[in-house]
Amino acid sequence: MFSHKIGLLLFLLAVLNGHATARSKHFDVLIFTQRWPQTICIMWKEESPSHSCALPSDTQEWTIHGLWPTEFHRIGPEYCNPSLPFDPSALSPLEDQLKEKWIDIEFGRDSYSLWKHEWEKHGTCAAVLPELSNEQKYFEEGLALLSQYDMKNVLAQANIVPGYQYAATDIFNAVQQVLGASPVIVCRRDRDSGDSYLFEIRICLSKSLELTNCDSVTEFPTNCGESTSVVYPADVSQDYNEV
């Protein structure tokens, strides 16, 4: 009887683990995240003045952080398919573009570490979609989304340009008005000055890769603070005027 109960318990645990594994691969939307290289560089140099940054040739361009499958109200799933390891050679046709538009700001444009991380953590989960079913497709789609929803152009349509400070709500409203879908605005705080810097803008896509609101992803549309002036830096060492 005892061994029978143990066997039943092990069976139930296996079933539960199977459900957990299946659920861990489920997602509702994709988050496409662009980041502002100047802010990354400022925070990187804050850690150590000796740090150097890999910036795009056009220093006014936003770059890609990633394309992340996400459940409502929960980031994830992650690392879904170890049978799809990162293969640098698969990105050979895209490498020149990636070095400009999907840059590892801290560790250099020739570093594969960011691409490897994004593919293994997020791409292997997104690969269940036909449009993202392999490594090359995943990164091609990221580049296409940047071209379509480049935040430099989106913000400029609302007269939000680098070199000034803006209310976080104005940045949020600008993206929402231009794209017709609510984003998530992410800031980083300068530990010395206490200033908030515009760091990332995230937009949400359905599984058919159409824009959708990010409301169901998080209850907080920004971590910048509604009454806070947010610095949109034009370079790594400049004074910024409020507008």
PDB file of C-alpha atoms in Angstrom:
ATOM      1  CA  MET A   1       0.000   0.000   0.000  1.00  0.00           C
ATOM      2  CA  PHE A   2       2.780   2.394   0.944  1.00  0.00           C
ATOM      3  CA  SER A   3       4.655   1.806  -2.313  1.00  0.00           C
ATOM      4  CA  HIS A   4       1.382   2.273  -4.219  1.00  0.00           C
ATOM      5  CA  LYS A   5       0.859   5.673  -2.581  1.00  0.00           C
ATOM      6  CA  ILE A   6       4.431   6.677  -3.360  1.00  0.00           C
ATOM      7  CA  GLY A   7       3.921   5.655  -6.972  1.00  0.00           C
ATOM      8  CA  LEU A   8       0.685   7.646  -7.172  1.00  0.00           C
ATOM      9  CA  LEU A   9       2.392  10.681  -5.637  1.00  0.00           C
ATOM     10  CA  LEU A  10       5.233  10.499  -8.142  1.00  0.00           C
ATOM     11  CA  PHE A  11       2.721  10.205 -10.981  1.00  0.00           C
ATOM     12  CA  LEU A  12       0.808  13.270  -9.786  1.00  0.00           C
ATOM     13  CA  LEU A  13       4.033  15.250  -9.436  1.00  0.00           C
ATOM     14  CA  ALA A  14       5.012  14.295 -12.955  1.00  0.00           C
ATOM     15  CA  VAL A  15       1.615  15.443 -14.267  1.00  0.00           C
ATOM     16  CA  LEU A  16       1.874  18.712 -12.373  1.00  0.00           C
ATOM     17  CA  ASN A  17       5.387  19.291 -13.623  1.00  0.00           C
ATOM     18  CA  GLY A  18       4.190  18.622 -17.122  1.00  0.00           C
ATOM     19  CA  HIS A  19       1.449  21.228 -16.753  1.00  0.00           C
ATOM     20  CA  ALA A  20       3.937  23.691 -15.268  1.00  0.00           C
ATOM     21  CA  THR A  21       6.315  23.146 -18.162  1.00  0.00           C
ATOM     22  CA  ALA A  22       3.532  23.583 -20.693  1.00  0.00           C
ATOM     23  CA  ARG A  23       2.288  26.728 -18.979  1.00  0.00           C
ATOM     24  CA  SER A  24       5.768  28.178 -18.742  1.00  0.00           C
ATOM     25  CA  LYS A  25       5.879  28.295 -22.552  1.00  0.00           C
ATOM     26  CA  HIS A  26       2.540  30.095 -22.874  1.00  0.00           C
ATOM     27  CA  PHE A  27       2.471  33.792 -23.727  1.00  0.00           C
ATOM     28  CA  ASP A  28      -0.173  36.356 -24.605  1.00  0.00           C
ATOM     29  CA  VAL A  29       1.735  39.187 -26.284  1.00  0.00           C
ATOM     30  CA  LEU A  30       5.205  40.173 -27.414  1.00  0.00           C
ATOM     31  CA  ILE A  31       6.977  43.199 -25.978  1.00  0.00           C
ATOM     32  CA  PHE A  32       9.228  45.004 -28.433  1.00  0.00           C
ATOM     33  CA  THR A  33      11.744  47.036 -26.463  1.00  0.00           C
ATOM     34  CA  GLN A  34      13.799  49.909 -27.813  1.00  0.00           C
ATOM     35  CA  ARG A  35      16.400  51.620 -25.679  1.00  0.00           C
ATOM     36  CA  TRP A  36      18.096  54.985 -25.835  1.00  0.00           C
ATOM     37  CA  PRO A  37      21.869  54.398 -26.211  1.00  0.00           C
ATOM     38  CA  GLN A  38      22.879  57.703 -24.623  1.00  0.00           C
ATOM     39  CA  THR A  39      21.199  56.794 -21.338  1.00  0.00           C
ATOM     40  CA  ILE A  40      22.770  53.342 -21.317  1.00  0.00           C
ATOM     41  CA  CYS A  41      26.184  54.928 -21.895  1.00  0.00           C
ATOM     42  CA  ILE A  42      25.644  57.493 -19.131  1.00  0.00           C
ATOM     43  CA  MET A  43      24.730  54.792 -16.624  1.00  0.00           C
ATOM     44  CA  TRP A  44      27.600  52.571 -17.813  1.00  0.00           C
ATOM     45  CA  LYS A  45      30.123  55.373 -17.349  1.00  0.00           C
ATOM     46  CA  GLU A  46      28.606  56.158 -13.965  1.00  0.00           C
ATOM     47  CA  GLU A  47      29.750  52.713 -12.841  1.00  0.00           C
ATOM     48  CA  SER A  48      33.282  53.547 -13.974  1.00  0.00           C
ATOM     49  CA  PRO A  49      34.546  56.587 -15.963  1.00  0.00           C
ATOM     50  CA  SER A  50      36.930  54.235 -17.780  1.00  0.00           C
ATOM     51  CA  HIS A  51      34.026  52.406 -19.436  1.00  0.00           C
ATOM     52  CA  SER A  52      33.583  52.997 -23.147  1.00  0.00           C
ATOM     53  CA  CYS A  53      30.360  52.653 -25.111  1.00  0.00           C
ATOM     54  CA  ALA A  54      29.466  51.217 -28.507  1.00  0.00           C
ATOM     55  CA  LEU A  55      26.993  53.699 -29.980  1.00  0.00           C
ATOM     56  CA  PRO A  56      25.285  53.602 -33.380  1.00  0.00           C
ATOM     57  CA  SER A  57      26.883  55.660 -36.116  1.00  0.00           C
ATOM     58  CA  ASP A  58      23.830  57.914 -36.038  1.00  0.00           C
ATOM     59  CA  THR A  59      23.879  58.910 -32.378  1.00  0.00           C
ATOM     60  CA  GLN A  60      20.250  60.023 -32.576  1.00  0.00           C
ATOM     61  CA  GLU A  61      19.014  56.480 -33.298  1.00  0.00           C
ATOM     62  CA  TRP A  62      17.256  54.206 -30.832  1.00  0.00           C
ATOM     63  CA  THR A  63      18.474  50.606 -30.720  1.00  0.00           C
ATOM     64  CA  ILE A  64      16.807  47.272 -30.003  1.00  0.00           C
ATOM     65  CA  HIS A  65      16.920  45.549 -26.650  1.00  0.00           C
ATOM     66  CA  GLY A  66      14.691  42.626 -27.500  1.00  0.00           C
ATOM     67  CA  LEU A  67      11.414  41.042 -28.568  1.00  0.00           C
ATOM     68  CA  TRP A  68       9.974  39.287 -25.534  1.00  0.00           C
ATOM     69  CA  PRO A  69       7.059  36.820 -25.360  1.00  0.00           C
ATOM     70  CA  THR A  70       5.117  37.759 -22.254  1.00  0.00           C
ATOM     71  CA  GLU A  71       2.099  36.641 -20.278  1.00  0.00           C
ATOM     72  CA  PHE A  72      -0.383  39.209 -19.038  1.00  0.00           C
ATOM     73  CA  HIS A  73       0.855  40.708 -15.754  1.00  0.00           C
ATOM     74  CA  ARG A  74       3.958  38.526 -15.809  1.00  0.00           C
ATOM     75  CA  ILE A  75       7.237  38.697 -17.709  1.00  0.00           C
ATOM     76  CA  GLY A  76       7.993  35.340 -19.282  1.00  0.00           C
ATOM     77  CA  PRO A  77       8.207  32.603 -20.465  1.00  0.00           C
ATOM     78  CA  GLU A  78      11.980  32.276 -20.721  1.00  0.00           C
ATOM     79  CA  TYR A  79      14.505  29.751 -22.042  1.00  0.00           C
ATOM     80  CA  CYS A  80      11.797  27.617 -23.653  1.00  0.00           C
ATOM     81  CA  ASN A  81      13.732  25.349 -25.982  1.00  0.00           C
ATOM     82  CA  PRO A  82      17.335  24.309 -25.285  1.00  0.00           C
ATOM     83  CA  SER A  83      17.229  22.288 -28.510  1.00  0.00           C
ATOM     84  CA  LEU A  84      17.518  25.636 -30.359  1.00  0.00           C
ATOM     85  CA  PRO A  85      20.986  26.829 -29.263  1.00  0.00           C
ATOM     86  CA  PHE A  86      22.357  30.136 -30.492  1.00  0.00           C
ATOM     87  CA  ASP A  87      24.213  29.821 -33.795  1.00  0.00           C
ATOM     88  CA  PRO A  88      26.274  32.932 -34.681  1.00  0.00           C
ATOM     89  CA  SER A  89      26.556  31.835 -38.311  1.00  0.00           C
ATOM     90  CA  ALA A  90      22.772  32.104 -38.721  1.00  0.00           C
ATOM     91  CA  LEU A  91      23.091  35.868 -38.285  1.00  0.00           C
ATOM     92  CA  SER A  92      25.808  36.376 -40.912  1.00  0.00           C
ATOM     93  CA  PRO A  93      23.379  37.949 -43.435  1.00  0.00           C
ATOM     94  CA  LEU A  94      22.188  40.397 -40.760  1.00  0.00           C
ATOM     95  CA  GLU A  95      25.410  41.087 -38.899  1.00  0.00           C
ATOM     96  CA  ASP A  96      26.101  44.547 -40.335  1.00  0.00           C
ATOM     97  CA  GLN A  97      22.585  45.707 -39.477  1.00  0.00           C
ATOM     98  CA  LEU A  98      22.706  44.183 -36.006  1.00  0.00           C
ATOM     99  CA  LYS A  99      25.978  45.950 -35.264  1.00  0.00           C
ATOM    100  CA  GLU A 100      24.201  49.256 -35.849  1.00  0.00           C
ATOM    101  CA  LYS A 101      20.681  48.595 -34.597  1.00  0.00           C
ATOM    102  CA  TRP A 102      20.893  45.796 -31.974  1.00  0.00           C
ATOM    103  CA  ILE A 103      24.093  46.847 -30.223  1.00  0.00           C
ATOM    104  CA  ASP A 104      25.546  45.664 -26.957  1.00  0.00           C
ATOM    105  CA  ILE A 105      26.227  49.235 -25.792  1.00  0.00           C
ATOM    106  CA  GLU A 106      28.353  48.198 -22.825  1.00  0.00           C
ATOM    107  CA  PHE A 107      30.381  45.372 -24.297  1.00  0.00           C
ATOM    108  CA  GLY A 108      30.823  46.384 -27.919  1.00  0.00           C
ATOM    109  CA  ARG A 109      29.202  46.052 -31.314  1.00  0.00           C
ATOM    110  CA  ASP A 110      31.312  42.965 -32.089  1.00  0.00           C
ATOM    111  CA  SER A 111      30.045  41.118 -29.025  1.00  0.00           C
ATOM    112  CA  TYR A 112      27.577  38.293 -29.635  1.00  0.00           C
ATOM    113  CA  SER A 113      26.638  38.168 -25.952  1.00  0.00           C
ATOM    114  CA  LEU A 114      23.482  40.279 -26.268  1.00  0.00           C
ATOM    115  CA  TRP A 115      22.225  38.406 -29.350  1.00  0.00           C
ATOM    116  CA  LYS A 116      22.940  35.052 -27.732  1.00  0.00           C
ATOM    117  CA  HIS A 117      21.138  36.094 -24.554  1.00  0.00           C
ATOM    118  CA  GLU A 118      18.093  37.442 -26.386  1.00  0.00           C
ATOM    119  CA  TRP A 119      17.736  34.377 -28.590  1.00  0.00           C
ATOM    120  CA  GLU A 120      18.138  31.798 -25.843  1.00  0.00           C
ATOM    121  CA  LYS A 121      15.997  33.613 -23.275  1.00  0.00           C
ATOM    122  CA  HIS A 122      13.268  35.021 -25.512  1.00  0.00           C
ATOM    123  CA  GLY A 123      13.703  33.859 -29.090  1.00  0.00           C
ATOM    124  CA  THR A 124      13.362  30.177 -28.262  1.00  0.00           C
ATOM    125  CA  CYS A 125       9.931  30.992 -26.797  1.00  0.00           C
ATOM    126  CA  ALA A 126       8.859  33.221 -29.690  1.00  0.00           C
ATOM    127  CA  ALA A 127       9.864  30.484 -32.146  1.00  0.00           C
ATOM    128  CA  VAL A 128       6.437  28.835 -31.821  1.00  0.00           C
ATOM    129  CA  LEU A 129       5.167  31.579 -34.145  1.00  0.00           C
ATOM    130  CA  PRO A 130       5.778  30.893 -37.863  1.00  0.00           C
ATOM    131  CA  GLU A 131       7.116  34.432 -38.410  1.00  0.00           C
ATOM    132  CA  LEU A 132       9.744  33.910 -35.680  1.00  0.00           C
ATOM    133  CA  SER A 133      10.389  30.195 -36.048  1.00  0.00           C
ATOM    134  CA  ASN A 134      14.169  30.371 -36.323  1.00  0.00           C
ATOM    135  CA  GLU A 135      17.033  32.574 -35.271  1.00  0.00           C
ATOM    136  CA  GLN A 136      17.318  34.536 -38.504  1.00  0.00           C
ATOM    137  CA  LYS A 137      13.572  35.218 -38.662  1.00  0.00           C
ATOM    138  CA  TYR A 138      13.527  36.388 -35.031  1.00  0.00           C
ATOM    139  CA  PHE A 139      16.267  38.963 -35.539  1.00  0.00           C
ATOM    140  CA  GLU A 140      14.949  40.006 -38.966  1.00  0.00           C
ATOM    141  CA  GLU A 141      11.587  40.754 -37.380  1.00  0.00           C
ATOM    142  CA  GLY A 142      13.248  42.826 -34.675  1.00  0.00           C
ATOM    143  CA  LEU A 143      15.012  44.903 -37.311  1.00  0.00           C
ATOM    144  CA  ALA A 144      11.762  45.307 -39.268  1.00  0.00           C
ATOM    145  CA  LEU A 145       9.905  46.453 -36.158  1.00  0.00           C
ATOM    146  CA  LEU A 146      12.586  49.028 -35.420  1.00  0.00           C
ATOM    147  CA  SER A 147      12.221  50.394 -38.928  1.00  0.00           C
ATOM    148  CA  GLN A 148       8.443  50.546 -38.592  1.00  0.00           C
ATOM    149  CA  TYR A 149       8.209  51.893 -35.042  1.00  0.00           C
ATOM    150  CA  ASP A 150      11.492  53.786 -34.601  1.00  0.00           C
ATOM    151  CA  MET A 151      11.032  55.861 -31.452  1.00  0.00           C
ATOM    152  CA  LYS A 152      13.173  58.683 -32.789  1.00  0.00           C
ATOM    153  CA  ASN A 153      10.543  59.324 -35.456  1.00  0.00           C
ATOM    154  CA  VAL A 154       7.570  58.549 -33.209  1.00  0.00           C
ATOM    155  CA  LEU A 155       8.668  61.036 -30.537  1.00  0.00           C
ATOM    156  CA  ALA A 156       9.708  63.662 -33.082  1.00  0.00           C
ATOM    157  CA  GLN A 157       6.142  63.728 -34.425  1.00  0.00           C
ATOM    158  CA  ALA A 158       5.154  65.071 -30.996  1.00  0.00           C
ATOM    159  CA  ASN A 159       8.117  67.497 -30.938  1.00  0.00           C
ATOM    160  CA  ILE A 160       9.944  65.415 -28.324  1.00  0.00           C
ATOM    161  CA  VAL A 161      13.615  65.495 -29.259  1.00  0.00           C
ATOM    162  CA  PRO A 162      16.914  64.734 -27.492  1.00  0.00           C
ATOM    163  CA  GLY A 163      18.558  67.430 -25.400  1.00  0.00           C
ATOM    164  CA  TYR A 164      15.573  68.417 -23.246  1.00  0.00           C
ATOM    165  CA  GLN A 165      13.471  67.315 -20.296  1.00  0.00           C
ATOM    166  CA  TYR A 166       9.857  66.235 -20.600  1.00  0.00           C
ATOM    167  CA  ALA A 167       7.102  65.066 -18.302  1.00  0.00           C
ATOM    168  CA  ALA A 168       6.828  61.283 -18.339  1.00  0.00           C
ATOM    169  CA  THR A 169       3.122  61.604 -19.141  1.00  0.00           C
ATOM    170  CA  ASP A 170       3.942  63.685 -22.222  1.00  0.00           C
ATOM    171  CA  ILE A 171       6.268  60.957 -23.516  1.00  0.00           C
ATOM    172  CA  PHE A 172       3.661  58.289 -22.831  1.00  0.00           C
ATOM    173  CA  ASN A 173       0.874  60.302 -24.475  1.00  0.00           C
ATOM    174  CA  ALA A 174       3.047  61.054 -27.510  1.00  0.00           C
ATOM    175  CA  VAL A 175       3.712  57.382 -28.224  1.00  0.00           C
ATOM    176  CA  GLN A 176       0.089  56.452 -27.587  1.00  0.00           C
ATOM    177  CA  GLN A 177      -1.207  59.179 -29.880  1.00  0.00           C
ATOM    178  CA  VAL A 178       1.165  58.418 -32.769  1.00  0.00           C
ATOM    179  CA  LEU A 179       0.886  54.624 -32.623  1.00  0.00           C
ATOM    180  CA  GLY A 180      -2.659  54.320 -31.332  1.00  0.00           C
ATOM    181  CA  ALA A 181      -1.618  51.880 -28.588  1.00  0.00           C
ATOM    182  CA  SER A 182      -0.401  52.378 -25.037  1.00  0.00           C
ATOM    183  CA  PRO A 183       3.336  51.823 -24.401  1.00  0.00           C
ATOM    184  CA  VAL A 184       5.469  51.339 -21.303  1.00  0.00           C
ATOM    185  CA  ILE A 185       8.015  54.069 -20.539  1.00  0.00           C
ATOM    186  CA  VAL A 186      11.075  53.030 -18.520  1.00  0.00           C
ATOM    187  CA  CYS A 187      13.501  55.397 -16.797  1.00  0.00           C
ATOM    188  CA  ARG A 188      16.805  55.027 -14.984  1.00  0.00           C
ATOM    189  CA  ARG A 189      17.771  57.309 -12.136  1.00  0.00           C
ATOM    190  CA  ASP A 190      21.179  58.966 -11.903  1.00  0.00           C
ATOM    191  CA  ARG A 191      22.526  57.987  -8.487  1.00  0.00           C
ATOM    192  CA  ASP A 192      24.425  61.272  -8.061  1.00  0.00           C
ATOM    193  CA  SER A 193      21.957  63.865  -9.372  1.00  0.00           C
ATOM    194  CA  GLY A 194      18.763  61.910  -8.773  1.00  0.00           C
ATOM    195  CA  ASP A 195      17.580  62.855 -12.276  1.00  0.00           C
ATOM    196  CA  SER A 196      15.427  60.413 -14.228  1.00  0.00           C
ATOM    197  CA  TYR A 197      16.694  59.536 -17.697  1.00  0.00           C
ATOM    198  CA  LEU A 198      14.639  58.112 -20.534  1.00  0.00           C
ATOM    199  CA  PHE A 199      15.924  54.546 -20.850  1.00  0.00           C
ATOM    200  CA  GLU A 200      13.507  52.302 -22.759  1.00  0.00           C
ATOM    201  CA  ILE A 201      10.187  52.475 -24.558  1.00  0.00           C
ATOM    202  CA  ARG A 202       8.265  49.220 -24.879  1.00  0.00           C
ATOM    203  CA  ILE A 203       5.386  48.545 -27.213  1.00  0.00           C
ATOM    204  CA  CYS A 204       3.202  45.453 -27.315  1.00  0.00           C
ATOM    205  CA  LEU A 205       2.277  43.209 -30.215  1.00  0.00           C
ATOM    206  CA  SER A 206      -0.275  40.465 -30.621  1.00  0.00           C
ATOM    207  CA  LYS A 207       0.815  37.018 -31.733  1.00  0.00           C
ATOM    208  CA  SER A 208      -0.031  38.139 -35.256  1.00  0.00           C
ATOM    209  CA  LEU A 209       2.533  40.940 -34.732  1.00  0.00           C
ATOM    210  CA  GLU A 210      -0.038  43.731 -34.724  1.00  0.00           C
ATOM    211  CA  LEU A 211       0.146  46.625 -32.280  1.00  0.00           C
ATOM    212  CA  THR A 212      -1.891  46.246 -29.118  1.00  0.00           C
ATOM    213  CA  ASN A 213      -2.124  48.069 -25.814  1.00  0.00           C
ATOM    214  CA  CYS A 214       0.378  47.243 -23.083  1.00  0.00           C
ATOM    215  CA  ASP A 215      -2.279  47.800 -20.387  1.00  0.00           C
ATOM    216  CA  SER A 216      -2.603  44.095 -19.659  1.00  0.00           C
ATOM    217  CA  VAL A 217       1.148  43.612 -19.325  1.00  0.00           C
ATOM    218  CA  THR A 218       1.638  45.925 -16.383  1.00  0.00           C
ATOM    219  CA  GLU A 219      -0.554  48.121 -14.220  1.00  0.00           C
ATOM    220  CA  PHE A 220       2.170  50.773 -14.179  1.00  0.00           C
ATOM    221  CA  PRO A 221       2.659  52.440 -17.594  1.00  0.00           C
ATOM    222  CA  THR A 222       5.900  54.060 -16.412  1.00  0.00           C
ATOM    223  CA  ASN A 223       8.376  53.884 -13.552  1.00  0.00           C
ATOM    224  CA  CYS A 224       9.457  57.488 -14.161  1.00  0.00           C
ATOM    225  CA  GLY A 225       6.914  59.148 -11.876  1.00  0.00           C
ATOM    226  CA  GLU A 226       4.049  61.157 -13.332  1.00  0.00           C
ATOM    227  CA  SER A 227       5.249  64.474 -11.903  1.00  0.00           C
ATOM    228  CA  THR A 228       8.910  63.873 -12.748  1.00  0.00           C
ATOM    229  CA  SER A 229      10.805  65.654 -15.498  1.00  0.00           C
ATOM    230  CA  VAL A 230      12.566  63.018 -17.578  1.00  0.00           C
ATOM    231  CA  VAL A 231      15.880  63.768 -19.269  1.00  0.00           C
ATOM    232  CA  TYR A 232      16.081  62.728 -22.928  1.00  0.00           C
ATOM    233  CA  PRO A 233      19.863  63.123 -23.309  1.00  0.00           C
ATOM    234  CA  ALA A 234      21.430  64.120 -26.590  1.00  0.00           C
ATOM    235  CA  ASP A 235      24.886  62.982 -25.496  1.00  0.00           C
ATOM    236  CA  VAL A 236      26.664  61.729 -22.409  1.00  0.00           C
ATOM    237  CA  SER A 237      27.681  65.137 -21.048  1.00  0.00           C
ATOM    238  CA  GLN A 238      25.218  67.968 -21.542  1.00  0.00           C
ATOM    239  CA  ASP A 239      22.956  70.237 -19.512  1.00  0.00           C
ATOM    240  CA  TYR A 240      19.269  69.803 -20.253  1.00  0.00           C
ATOM    241  CA  ASN A 241      16.542  72.398 -20.360  1.00  0.00           C
ATOM    242  CA  GLU A 242      12.967  71.811 -19.348  1.00  0.00           C
ATOM    243  CA  VAL A 243      10.323  72.419 -22.002  1.00  0.00           C
TER     244      VAL A 243
END
